[in-house]
């Protein structure tokens, strides 16, 4: 729809955007009553909670943390998510925060590369190596962020669709392992009781999705995990010992898992992922600007990415991981039409409180592995579907685009189909190529350059002009 000629081009950047009818507060800046604010904030927390705790659950399991360590890791992720979301929504004028109802938290996109780092690093040094790479990725985001608008043409839907699809596909072995009990060394790994509990949890989620309405349908994952955990108790498959040892209230200790280590291959892998996260965040901001009818320009994206970079840099100090936008919360805004950034700020405050009370994080760690497995199939499968949806809008009627997607997906699936494929490669190559996400993203970017930029000056100039 065309904008009125009298509307200032930068009107969306002010604290309030007044429509032509009068000095009404823009919906993004609206401060709702408590009766509307709290339920709306709870919907955002419900939509994102499972995603926030997924990275610490997976990485913690991979590096062999005990119950206390898992509790600290989950609490740190919640704390950083809360701080990043508050900074993003409230903002620091002219410096950080896009001031949109935008949720920031640890992204699942970084899980596979971090698992690859853990597998190629000596026990006891895994988390320090991961955190060192994450911190450098944060610096990389802060450095590249102001210029990222010009780089977006190298990350069209073809590339981002491949990467998002690979995130879901390459992570699928994780919930499958959980569904079998989680511990591959256990004598009863893969026992029918574990598979039955995972299947029951999945069935509950599907039934809620089919027959649930409104808010109940939105929290299907959480309700499915709750019902699955309750069903596990009579069979002795739920362990609540972590609740006894977890402190009620405590702030994360800086570098509790060791001082960061900086390994070049690990850093390269996480910087590649950071480029993908920056693309995802930028796309989220553009989409949210349209939904909220508040124009998103280069300054908005720069401040939003600066928030991502700050959270990614500071997060590892307390135990956090790479931070980015949460697409599911953009969906909440779309469905509810509640566009107030203060709703999301309150949700960020709630996450901050959850992170300051480790006992609440311990509650999550008590969910049985098979229950997480049943829910994880839905969670990671939905990520792959998001990528497929993006690819469906990327012009796959063009043969060169089909080749780009096919080869990129193939490169990304190699580590999944043949885990020992790169065993004779140098350690740095194993870290980069051993992650399907990093390998697929790298191939997709290079092929996009080959097919659509090199030797096609007119195309590149047009892309540059439109970026």
CSV table of C-alpha atoms in Angstrom, one decimal:
chain,number,residue,atom,x,y,z
A,1,UNK,CA,0.0,0.0,0.0
A,2,UNK,CA,1.4,3.4,-0.9
A,3,UNK,CA,2.3,5.7,1.9
A,4,UNK,CA,0.8,9.2,2.1
A,5,UNK,CA,3.0,11.8,0.5
A,6,UNK,CA,2.9,13.9,3.6
A,7,UNK,CA,4.3,11.2,5.9
A,8,UNK,CA,8.0,11.8,6.8
A,9,UNK,CA,10.3,9.0,5.6
A,10,UNK,CA,11.9,8.6,9.0
A,11,UNK,CA,8.7,8.8,11.1
A,12,UNK,CA,9.1,5.1,12.1
A,13,UNK,CA,12.3,5.9,13.9
A,14,UNK,CA,10.9,8.1,16.6
A,15,UNK,CA,9.6,6.9,19.9
A,16,UNK,CA,6.0,7.4,18.8
A,17,UNK,CA,4.6,7.4,15.3
A,18,UNK,CA,1.5,9.5,15.0
A,19,UNK,CA,-1.1,8.5,12.4
A,20,UNK,CA,-2.9,11.1,10.4
A,21,UNK,CA,-6.0,10.9,12.5
A,22,UNK,CA,-4.3,12.4,15.6
A,23,UNK,CA,-1.6,12.1,18.2
A,24,UNK,CA,-2.4,8.4,19.0
A,25,UNK,CA,0.4,6.3,20.3
A,26,UNK,CA,1.7,3.8,17.8
A,27,UNK,CA,0.8,0.2,18.6
A,28,UNK,CA,4.5,-0.7,19.0
A,29,UNK,CA,4.8,1.9,21.8
A,30,UNK,CA,1.5,1.3,23.5
A,31,UNK,CA,1.6,0.5,27.2
A,32,UNK,CA,-1.1,-2.0,27.9
A,33,UNK,CA,-3.1,-2.6,31.1
A,34,UNK,CA,-1.8,-5.3,33.4
A,35,UNK,CA,-4.8,-7.5,32.5
A,36,UNK,CA,-3.7,-7.5,28.8
A,37,UNK,CA,0.0,-7.2,29.4
A,38,UNK,CA,0.6,-10.3,31.5
A,39,UNK,CA,-1.3,-12.9,29.4
A,40,UNK,CA,0.3,-11.5,26.2
A,41,UNK,CA,3.8,-11.8,27.8
A,42,UNK,CA,3.1,-15.3,28.9
A,43,UNK,CA,2.3,-16.3,25.3
A,44,UNK,CA,5.7,-15.1,24.2
A,45,UNK,CA,7.4,-17.0,27.0
A,46,UNK,CA,5.5,-20.1,26.2
A,47,UNK,CA,6.4,-19.8,22.5
A,48,UNK,CA,10.1,-19.5,23.1
A,49,UNK,CA,10.8,-21.3,26.4
A,50,UNK,CA,11.5,-24.7,24.8
A,51,UNK,CA,13.8,-23.1,22.3
A,52,UNK,CA,15.8,-21.2,24.9
A,53,UNK,CA,16.6,-24.3,27.0
A,54,UNK,CA,17.3,-26.5,24.0
A,55,UNK,CA,20.9,-25.4,23.4
A,56,UNK,CA,22.1,-25.7,27.0
A,57,UNK,CA,20.3,-29.1,27.3
A,58,UNK,CA,22.0,-30.5,24.1
A,59,UNK,CA,25.5,-29.0,24.7
A,60,UNK,CA,25.4,-29.8,28.4
A,61,UNK,CA,24.6,-33.4,27.6
A,62,UNK,CA,27.3,-33.6,24.9
A,63,UNK,CA,30.1,-32.3,27.2
A,64,UNK,CA,29.0,-34.6,30.1
A,65,UNK,CA,27.9,-32.0,32.6
A,66,UNK,CA,26.3,-33.2,35.8
A,67,UNK,CA,22.9,-32.1,37.1
A,68,UNK,CA,24.4,-29.0,38.8
A,69,UNK,CA,26.3,-28.0,35.7
A,70,UNK,CA,23.1,-28.4,33.6
A,71,UNK,CA,21.2,-26.2,36.0
A,72,UNK,CA,23.8,-23.5,35.8
A,73,UNK,CA,23.9,-23.7,32.0
A,74,UNK,CA,20.1,-23.4,31.7
A,75,UNK,CA,19.9,-20.5,34.1
A,76,UNK,CA,22.6,-18.7,32.2
A,77,UNK,CA,20.7,-19.1,28.9
A,78,UNK,CA,17.5,-17.8,30.5
A,79,UNK,CA,19.4,-14.8,32.1
A,80,UNK,CA,21.1,-13.8,28.8
A,81,UNK,CA,17.9,-14.2,26.9
A,82,UNK,CA,16.1,-11.9,29.3
A,83,UNK,CA,18.8,-9.2,29.2
A,84,UNK,CA,19.1,-9.3,25.4
A,85,UNK,CA,15.3,-9.1,24.9
A,86,UNK,CA,15.0,-6.1,27.3
A,87,UNK,CA,17.9,-4.4,25.5
A,88,UNK,CA,16.3,-5.1,22.1
A,89,UNK,CA,12.9,-3.8,23.0
A,90,UNK,CA,13.7,-0.9,25.3
A,91,UNK,CA,17.0,0.0,23.6
A,92,UNK,CA,19.7,2.6,24.1
A,93,UNK,CA,18.9,5.6,21.9
A,94,UNK,CA,21.0,5.6,18.7
A,95,UNK,CA,23.2,2.7,19.8
A,96,UNK,CA,21.4,-0.6,20.5
A,97,UNK,CA,18.0,-2.1,20.3
A,98,UNK,CA,15.5,-2.0,17.4
A,99,UNK,CA,12.6,-1.1,19.7
A,100,UNK,CA,10.3,-3.6,18.2
A,101,UNK,CA,8.5,-6.5,19.9
A,102,UNK,CA,11.6,-8.6,19.1
A,103,UNK,CA,12.8,-11.6,21.2
A,104,UNK,CA,16.5,-12.5,21.4
A,105,UNK,CA,17.8,-15.7,22.8
A,106,UNK,CA,20.3,-18.6,22.2
A,107,UNK,CA,19.8,-19.9,18.7
A,108,UNK,CA,19.5,-23.5,17.8
A,109,UNK,CA,21.6,-22.7,14.6
A,110,UNK,CA,24.8,-22.8,16.7
A,111,UNK,CA,24.2,-26.2,18.2
A,112,UNK,CA,25.6,-28.4,15.5
A,113,UNK,CA,28.9,-26.4,15.0
A,114,UNK,CA,29.3,-26.4,18.8
A,115,UNK,CA,28.8,-30.1,19.0
A,116,UNK,CA,31.5,-30.5,16.3
A,117,UNK,CA,33.8,-28.3,18.4
A,118,UNK,CA,33.1,-30.5,21.4
A,119,UNK,CA,33.8,-33.7,19.5
A,120,UNK,CA,37.3,-32.4,18.3
A,121,UNK,CA,38.3,-31.0,21.7
A,122,UNK,CA,39.8,-32.8,24.7
A,123,UNK,CA,37.4,-33.4,27.6
A,124,UNK,CA,37.4,-30.6,30.1
A,125,UNK,CA,38.3,-28.0,27.4
A,126,UNK,CA,35.2,-28.3,25.4
A,127,UNK,CA,33.1,-25.5,26.8
A,128,UNK,CA,36.1,-23.1,27.0
A,129,UNK,CA,36.8,-23.8,23.3
A,130,UNK,CA,33.1,-23.2,22.5
A,131,UNK,CA,32.9,-20.0,24.5
A,132,UNK,CA,36.1,-18.6,23.0
A,133,UNK,CA,34.7,-19.1,19.5
A,134,UNK,CA,31.3,-17.6,20.5
A,135,UNK,CA,32.9,-14.5,22.0
A,136,UNK,CA,34.9,-13.9,18.8
A,137,UNK,CA,31.7,-14.4,16.8
A,138,UNK,CA,30.1,-11.7,18.9
A,139,UNK,CA,33.0,-9.3,18.1
A,140,UNK,CA,32.5,-10.3,14.4
A,141,UNK,CA,28.8,-9.4,14.6
A,142,UNK,CA,29.6,-6.0,16.2
A,143,UNK,CA,32.2,-5.3,13.5
A,144,UNK,CA,30.2,-6.4,10.4
A,145,UNK,CA,26.7,-5.4,11.6
A,146,UNK,CA,26.9,-1.7,10.5
A,147,UNK,CA,27.7,-2.9,6.9
A,148,UNK,CA,25.6,-6.0,6.8
A,149,UNK,CA,22.9,-4.5,4.7
A,150,UNK,CA,25.3,-4.5,1.7
A,151,UNK,CA,26.1,-8.2,2.3
A,152,UNK,CA,22.5,-9.4,2.4
A,153,UNK,CA,22.5,-10.0,-1.3
A,154,UNK,CA,24.9,-12.9,-0.7
A,155,UNK,CA,22.4,-14.5,1.6
A,156,UNK,CA,19.2,-14.7,-0.5
A,157,UNK,CA,16.3,-17.1,0.4
A,158,UNK,CA,18.2,-19.8,-1.5
A,159,UNK,CA,21.1,-19.7,1.0
A,160,UNK,CA,19.1,-19.0,4.1
A,161,UNK,CA,16.5,-21.7,3.2
A,162,UNK,CA,19.3,-24.3,2.8
A,163,UNK,CA,20.8,-23.4,6.1
A,164,UNK,CA,17.5,-23.4,8.0
A,165,UNK,CA,16.6,-26.7,6.5
A,166,UNK,CA,20.0,-28.2,7.5
A,167,UNK,CA,19.6,-26.9,11.0
A,168,UNK,CA,16.5,-29.0,11.4
A,169,UNK,CA,17.8,-32.1,9.5
A,170,UNK,CA,21.2,-32.2,11.2
A,171,UNK,CA,19.8,-31.9,14.6
A,172,UNK,CA,17.3,-34.7,14.2
A,173,UNK,CA,19.6,-37.4,15.6
A,174,UNK,CA,19.6,-35.5,18.9
A,175,UNK,CA,15.9,-36.1,19.8
A,176,UNK,CA,16.2,-39.7,18.4
A,177,UNK,CA,19.0,-40.3,20.9
A,178,UNK,CA,16.9,-38.8,23.6
A,179,UNK,CA,13.9,-40.9,22.7
A,180,UNK,CA,16.1,-44.0,23.3
A,181,UNK,CA,17.1,-42.9,26.8
A,182,UNK,CA,19.8,-40.4,26.1
A,183,UNK,CA,22.8,-42.4,27.4
A,184,UNK,CA,24.3,-44.5,24.5
A,185,UNK,CA,26.5,-46.4,27.0
A,186,UNK,CA,23.6,-47.6,29.2
A,187,UNK,CA,22.6,-51.2,29.1
A,188,UNK,CA,19.0,-50.3,28.4
A,189,UNK,CA,19.6,-47.7,25.7
A,190,UNK,CA,16.8,-48.0,23.2
A,191,UNK,CA,14.6,-50.0,25.5
A,192,UNK,CA,10.9,-50.2,24.6
A,193,UNK,CA,9.9,-48.2,27.7
A,194,UNK,CA,11.8,-45.2,26.5
A,195,UNK,CA,10.4,-45.4,23.0
A,196,UNK,CA,6.9,-45.8,24.4
A,197,UNK,CA,7.3,-42.7,26.6
A,198,UNK,CA,8.7,-40.7,23.6
A,199,UNK,CA,5.8,-41.8,21.4
A,200,UNK,CA,3.3,-41.0,24.1
A,201,UNK,CA,4.7,-37.5,24.5
A,202,UNK,CA,4.6,-36.9,20.7
A,203,UNK,CA,1.0,-38.2,20.6
A,204,UNK,CA,-0.1,-35.8,23.3
A,205,UNK,CA,1.5,-32.9,21.4
A,206,UNK,CA,-0.3,-33.9,18.2
A,207,UNK,CA,-3.6,-34.2,20.0
A,208,UNK,CA,-3.3,-30.8,21.5
A,209,UNK,CA,-2.4,-29.3,18.1
A,210,UNK,CA,-5.4,-31.0,16.6
A,211,UNK,CA,-8.0,-30.2,19.3
A,212,UNK,CA,-6.5,-27.4,21.3
A,213,UNK,CA,-7.6,-23.8,20.8
A,214,UNK,CA,-5.9,-20.4,21.2
A,215,UNK,CA,-3.3,-20.3,24.0
A,216,UNK,CA,-3.5,-24.0,24.7
A,217,UNK,CA,-2.6,-24.8,21.1
A,218,UNK,CA,0.4,-22.4,21.2
A,219,UNK,CA,1.9,-24.1,24.3
A,220,UNK,CA,1.4,-27.6,22.9
A,221,UNK,CA,5.1,-28.4,23.3
A,222,UNK,CA,5.2,-27.4,26.9
A,223,UNK,CA,2.0,-29.2,27.8
A,224,UNK,CA,3.2,-32.3,26.0
A,225,UNK,CA,6.4,-32.3,28.0
A,226,UNK,CA,4.5,-31.7,31.2
A,227,UNK,CA,2.1,-34.6,30.6
A,228,UNK,CA,4.9,-36.9,29.5
A,229,UNK,CA,6.9,-36.1,32.7
A,230,UNK,CA,3.8,-36.8,34.8
A,231,UNK,CA,3.3,-40.1,33.0
A,232,UNK,CA,6.9,-41.1,33.6
A,233,UNK,CA,6.7,-40.7,37.4
A,234,UNK,CA,4.7,-44.0,38.2
A,235,UNK,CA,7.3,-46.0,36.2
A,236,UNK,CA,10.3,-44.5,38.0
A,237,UNK,CA,11.6,-42.8,34.8
A,238,UNK,CA,11.6,-39.2,36.2
A,239,UNK,CA,14.5,-38.1,38.4
A,240,UNK,CA,13.9,-35.0,40.6
A,241,UNK,CA,17.2,-35.2,42.5
A,242,UNK,CA,18.5,-32.0,40.8
A,243,UNK,CA,15.8,-30.0,42.6
A,244,UNK,CA,17.2,-30.9,46.0
A,245,UNK,CA,20.7,-29.6,45.2
A,246,UNK,CA,19.8,-26.6,43.1
A,247,UNK,CA,20.0,-23.2,44.9
A,248,UNK,CA,16.8,-21.2,45.0
A,249,UNK,CA,18.4,-18.0,43.9
A,250,UNK,CA,21.9,-17.3,42.6
A,251,UNK,CA,23.5,-15.2,39.8
A,252,UNK,CA,25.7,-17.1,37.3
A,253,UNK,CA,29.4,-17.1,38.2
A,254,UNK,CA,31.7,-15.6,35.5
A,255,UNK,CA,33.6,-18.2,33.6
A,256,UNK,CA,32.3,-21.0,35.8
A,257,UNK,CA,33.2,-23.5,33.2
A,258,UNK,CA,36.7,-22.3,32.7
A,259,UNK,CA,38.5,-19.4,30.9
A,260,UNK,CA,37.7,-19.2,27.1
A,261,UNK,CA,40.1,-20.8,24.7
A,262,UNK,CA,40.5,-19.4,21.1
A,263,UNK,CA,40.9,-22.1,18.5
A,264,UNK,CA,41.0,-20.8,14.9
A,265,UNK,CA,38.9,-23.6,13.3
A,266,UNK,CA,36.2,-23.3,16.0
A,267,UNK,CA,36.2,-19.5,15.5
A,268,UNK,CA,35.8,-19.8,11.7
A,269,UNK,CA,32.9,-22.2,12.2
A,270,UNK,CA,31.0,-20.0,14.6
A,271,UNK,CA,31.6,-16.8,12.5
A,272,UNK,CA,30.0,-18.6,9.5
A,273,UNK,CA,27.0,-19.4,11.7
A,274,UNK,CA,26.9,-15.8,13.0
A,275,UNK,CA,26.5,-14.6,9.4
A,276,UNK,CA,23.5,-16.9,9.1
A,277,UNK,CA,22.1,-15.6,12.4
A,278,UNK,CA,22.6,-12.0,11.3
A,279,UNK,CA,20.7,-12.8,8.1
A,280,UNK,CA,17.9,-14.4,10.1
A,281,UNK,CA,17.7,-11.5,12.5
A,282,UNK,CA,17.7,-8.9,9.6
A,283,UNK,CA,14.9,-10.8,7.9
A,284,UNK,CA,13.0,-11.0,11.2
A,285,UNK,CA,13.3,-7.3,11.7
A,286,UNK,CA,12.1,-6.5,8.2
A,287,UNK,CA,9.1,-8.9,8.6
A,288,UNK,CA,8.2,-7.5,12.0
A,289,UNK,CA,8.4,-4.0,10.7
A,290,UNK,CA,5.8,-4.8,8.1
A,291,UNK,CA,3.6,-6.6,10.6
A,292,UNK,CA,3.8,-3.7,13.1
A,293,UNK,CA,3.5,-1.1,10.4
A,294,UNK,CA,6.7,0.5,11.5
A,295,UNK,CA,9.2,0.9,8.7
A,296,UNK,CA,12.5,-0.9,9.3
A,297,UNK,CA,15.5,0.9,7.8
A,298,UNK,CA,19.3,0.4,7.9
A,299,UNK,CA,19.6,2.1,11.3
A,300,UNK,CA,17.0,-0.2,12.8
A,301,UNK,CA,18.8,-3.3,11.5
A,302,UNK,CA,22.2,-2.0,12.7
A,303,UNK,CA,21.0,-1.4,16.2
A,304,UNK,CA,19.3,-4.8,16.3
A,305,UNK,CA,22.4,-6.6,15.1
A,306,UNK,CA,24.5,-4.6,17.6
A,307,UNK,CA,22.3,-6.1,20.3
A,308,UNK,CA,22.9,-9.6,18.9
A,309,UNK,CA,26.6,-8.9,19.0
A,310,UNK,CA,26.6,-7.6,22.5
A,311,UNK,CA,24.6,-10.6,23.8
A,312,UNK,CA,26.8,-13.1,21.9
A,313,UNK,CA,30.0,-11.4,23.2
A,314,UNK,CA,28.9,-11.1,26.9
A,315,UNK,CA,26.9,-14.3,27.1
A,316,UNK,CA,29.8,-16.7,27.3
A,317,UNK,CA,31.1,-14.9,30.3
A,318,UNK,CA,28.2,-16.3,32.3
A,319,UNK,CA,27.5,-19.5,30.2
A,320,UNK,CA,25.5,-18.3,27.3
A,321,UNK,CA,25.6,-19.2,23.6
A,322,UNK,CA,25.2,-17.3,20.2
A,323,UNK,CA,22.2,-15.1,20.4
A,324,UNK,CA,19.7,-14.2,17.6
A,325,UNK,CA,16.1,-13.6,16.8
A,326,UNK,CA,13.3,-16.1,17.7
A,327,UNK,CA,11.1,-16.5,14.6
A,328,UNK,CA,8.4,-18.2,16.6
A,329,UNK,CA,7.8,-15.0,18.5
A,330,UNK,CA,7.3,-13.1,15.3
A,331,UNK,CA,4.6,-15.6,14.7
A,332,UNK,CA,3.0,-14.8,18.1
A,333,UNK,CA,2.8,-11.1,17.1
A,334,UNK,CA,1.2,-12.1,13.8
A,335,UNK,CA,-1.4,-14.3,15.4
A,336,UNK,CA,-2.3,-12.1,18.3
A,337,UNK,CA,-1.9,-8.7,16.7
A,338,UNK,CA,-0.5,-7.4,20.0
A,339,UNK,CA,2.3,-5.3,18.7
A,340,UNK,CA,3.5,-3.5,21.9
A,341,UNK,CA,7.2,-3.8,22.5
A,342,UNK,CA,6.5,-3.5,26.2
A,343,UNK,CA,4.8,-6.9,26.2
A,344,UNK,CA,8.0,-8.5,25.0
A,345,UNK,CA,10.1,-6.4,27.4
A,346,UNK,CA,8.0,-7.9,30.3
A,347,UNK,CA,8.6,-11.4,28.8
A,348,UNK,CA,12.3,-10.6,28.9
A,349,UNK,CA,12.0,-9.5,32.5
A,350,UNK,CA,10.3,-12.8,33.3
A,351,UNK,CA,13.2,-14.7,31.6
A,352,UNK,CA,15.6,-12.7,33.7
A,353,UNK,CA,13.8,-13.7,36.9
A,354,UNK,CA,13.8,-17.4,35.8
A,355,UNK,CA,17.6,-17.2,35.1
A,356,UNK,CA,18.2,-15.7,38.6
A,357,UNK,CA,16.5,-18.6,40.3
A,358,UNK,CA,18.4,-21.8,39.3
A,359,UNK,CA,15.9,-24.0,40.9
A,360,UNK,CA,13.5,-23.1,38.1
A,361,UNK,CA,16.1,-24.2,35.6
A,362,UNK,CA,16.5,-27.4,37.5
A,363,UNK,CA,12.8,-28.1,36.9
A,364,UNK,CA,13.6,-28.2,33.2
A,365,UNK,CA,16.5,-30.6,33.7
A,366,UNK,CA,14.2,-33.0,35.4
A,367,UNK,CA,12.2,-33.7,32.2
A,368,UNK,CA,13.1,-37.3,31.2
A,369,UNK,CA,15.2,-37.7,28.1
A,370,UNK,CA,12.5,-39.7,26.2
A,371,UNK,CA,10.0,-36.9,26.8
A,372,UNK,CA,12.5,-34.4,25.4
A,373,UNK,CA,12.9,-36.8,22.5
A,374,UNK,CA,9.2,-36.8,21.6
A,375,UNK,CA,9.0,-33.0,21.8
A,376,UNK,CA,12.3,-32.6,20.0
A,377,UNK,CA,11.1,-34.4,16.9
A,378,UNK,CA,8.4,-31.7,16.6
A,379,UNK,CA,10.7,-28.8,17.5
A,380,UNK,CA,13.6,-29.7,15.1
A,381,UNK,CA,11.2,-30.9,12.4
A,382,UNK,CA,9.4,-27.6,12.5
A,383,UNK,CA,12.8,-25.8,11.9
A,384,UNK,CA,13.3,-27.9,8.8
A,385,UNK,CA,9.8,-27.1,7.6
A,386,UNK,CA,10.6,-23.4,8.0
A,387,UNK,CA,13.6,-23.8,5.7
A,388,UNK,CA,11.6,-25.7,3.2
A,389,UNK,CA,9.0,-22.9,3.2
A,390,UNK,CA,11.8,-20.4,2.6
A,391,UNK,CA,13.1,-22.5,-0.3
A,392,UNK,CA,9.6,-22.8,-1.8
A,393,UNK,CA,9.7,-19.0,-2.3
A,394,UNK,CA,13.2,-18.9,-3.7
A,395,UNK,CA,12.6,-19.5,-7.4
A,396,UNK,CA,13.3,-23.3,-7.7
A,397,UNK,CA,11.9,-23.3,-11.3
A,398,UNK,CA,15.4,-22.1,-12.3
A,399,UNK,CA,17.8,-25.1,-13.0
A,400,UNK,CA,20.8,-23.3,-11.5
A,401,UNK,CA,18.9,-22.7,-8.3
A,402,UNK,CA,18.0,-26.4,-8.2
A,403,UNK,CA,21.6,-27.3,-8.5
A,404,UNK,CA,22.7,-24.9,-5.8
A,405,UNK,CA,20.2,-26.2,-3.3
A,406,UNK,CA,20.9,-29.9,-4.3
A,407,UNK,CA,24.7,-29.6,-3.9
A,408,UNK,CA,24.5,-27.5,-0.7
A,409,UNK,CA,22.0,-29.9,1.0
A,410,UNK,CA,24.2,-32.8,-0.1
A,411,UNK,CA,27.3,-31.2,1.4
A,412,UNK,CA,25.4,-30.5,4.6
A,413,UNK,CA,24.1,-34.0,4.9
A,414,UNK,CA,27.5,-35.7,4.4
A,415,UNK,CA,28.5,-35.4,8.1
A,416,UNK,CA,25.1,-36.9,9.1
A,417,UNK,CA,25.2,-39.8,6.6
A,418,UNK,CA,28.9,-40.6,7.0
A,419,UNK,CA,30.2,-39.2,10.4
A,420,UNK,CA,33.8,-40.5,9.6
A,421,UNK,CA,33.9,-38.9,6.1
A,422,UNK,CA,36.3,-36.2,7.2
A,423,UNK,CA,38.3,-38.2,9.7
A,424,UNK,CA,41.6,-37.9,7.6
A,425,UNK,CA,41.2,-34.1,7.1
A,426,UNK,CA,43.1,-31.6,9.2
A,427,UNK,CA,41.5,-30.7,12.6
A,428,UNK,CA,40.4,-27.3,11.4
A,429,UNK,CA,38.7,-28.8,8.3
A,430,UNK,CA,36.9,-31.4,10.5
A,431,UNK,CA,35.5,-28.6,12.7
A,432,UNK,CA,34.2,-26.5,9.8
A,433,UNK,CA,33.1,-29.3,7.5
A,434,UNK,CA,32.1,-31.7,10.3
A,435,UNK,CA,29.1,-29.5,11.0
A,436,UNK,CA,26.5,-29.9,8.3
A,437,UNK,CA,25.2,-26.4,8.9
A,438,UNK,CA,28.6,-24.8,8.4
A,439,UNK,CA,29.5,-27.0,5.4
A,440,UNK,CA,26.1,-26.4,3.7
A,441,UNK,CA,26.2,-22.7,4.3
A,442,UNK,CA,29.7,-22.4,2.9
A,443,UNK,CA,28.8,-24.3,-0.2
A,444,UNK,CA,25.5,-22.4,-0.7
A,445,UNK,CA,27.3,-19.0,-0.4
A,446,UNK,CA,30.0,-20.0,-2.9
A,447,UNK,CA,27.6,-21.4,-5.4
A,448,UNK,CA,25.4,-18.3,-5.1
A,449,UNK,CA,28.4,-16.2,-5.9
A,450,UNK,CA,29.3,-18.6,-8.8
A,451,UNK,CA,25.8,-18.7,-10.4
A,452,UNK,CA,24.4,-15.2,-9.6
A,453,UNK,CA,27.3,-12.8,-9.1
A,454,UNK,CA,30.6,-13.7,-10.8
A,455,UNK,CA,30.5,-12.5,-14.4
A,456,UNK,CA,27.0,-11.0,-14.0
A,457,UNK,CA,27.8,-7.4,-13.4
A,458,UNK,CA,24.3,-6.1,-14.2
A,459,UNK,CA,22.8,-8.5,-11.7
A,460,UNK,CA,25.3,-7.7,-9.0
A,461,UNK,CA,24.8,-4.0,-9.6
A,462,UNK,CA,21.1,-4.3,-9.3
A,463,UNK,CA,21.4,-6.3,-6.1
A,464,UNK,CA,23.7,-3.7,-4.6
A,465,UNK,CA,21.4,-0.9,-5.6
A,466,UNK,CA,18.4,-2.7,-3.9
A,467,UNK,CA,20.3,-3.7,-0.7
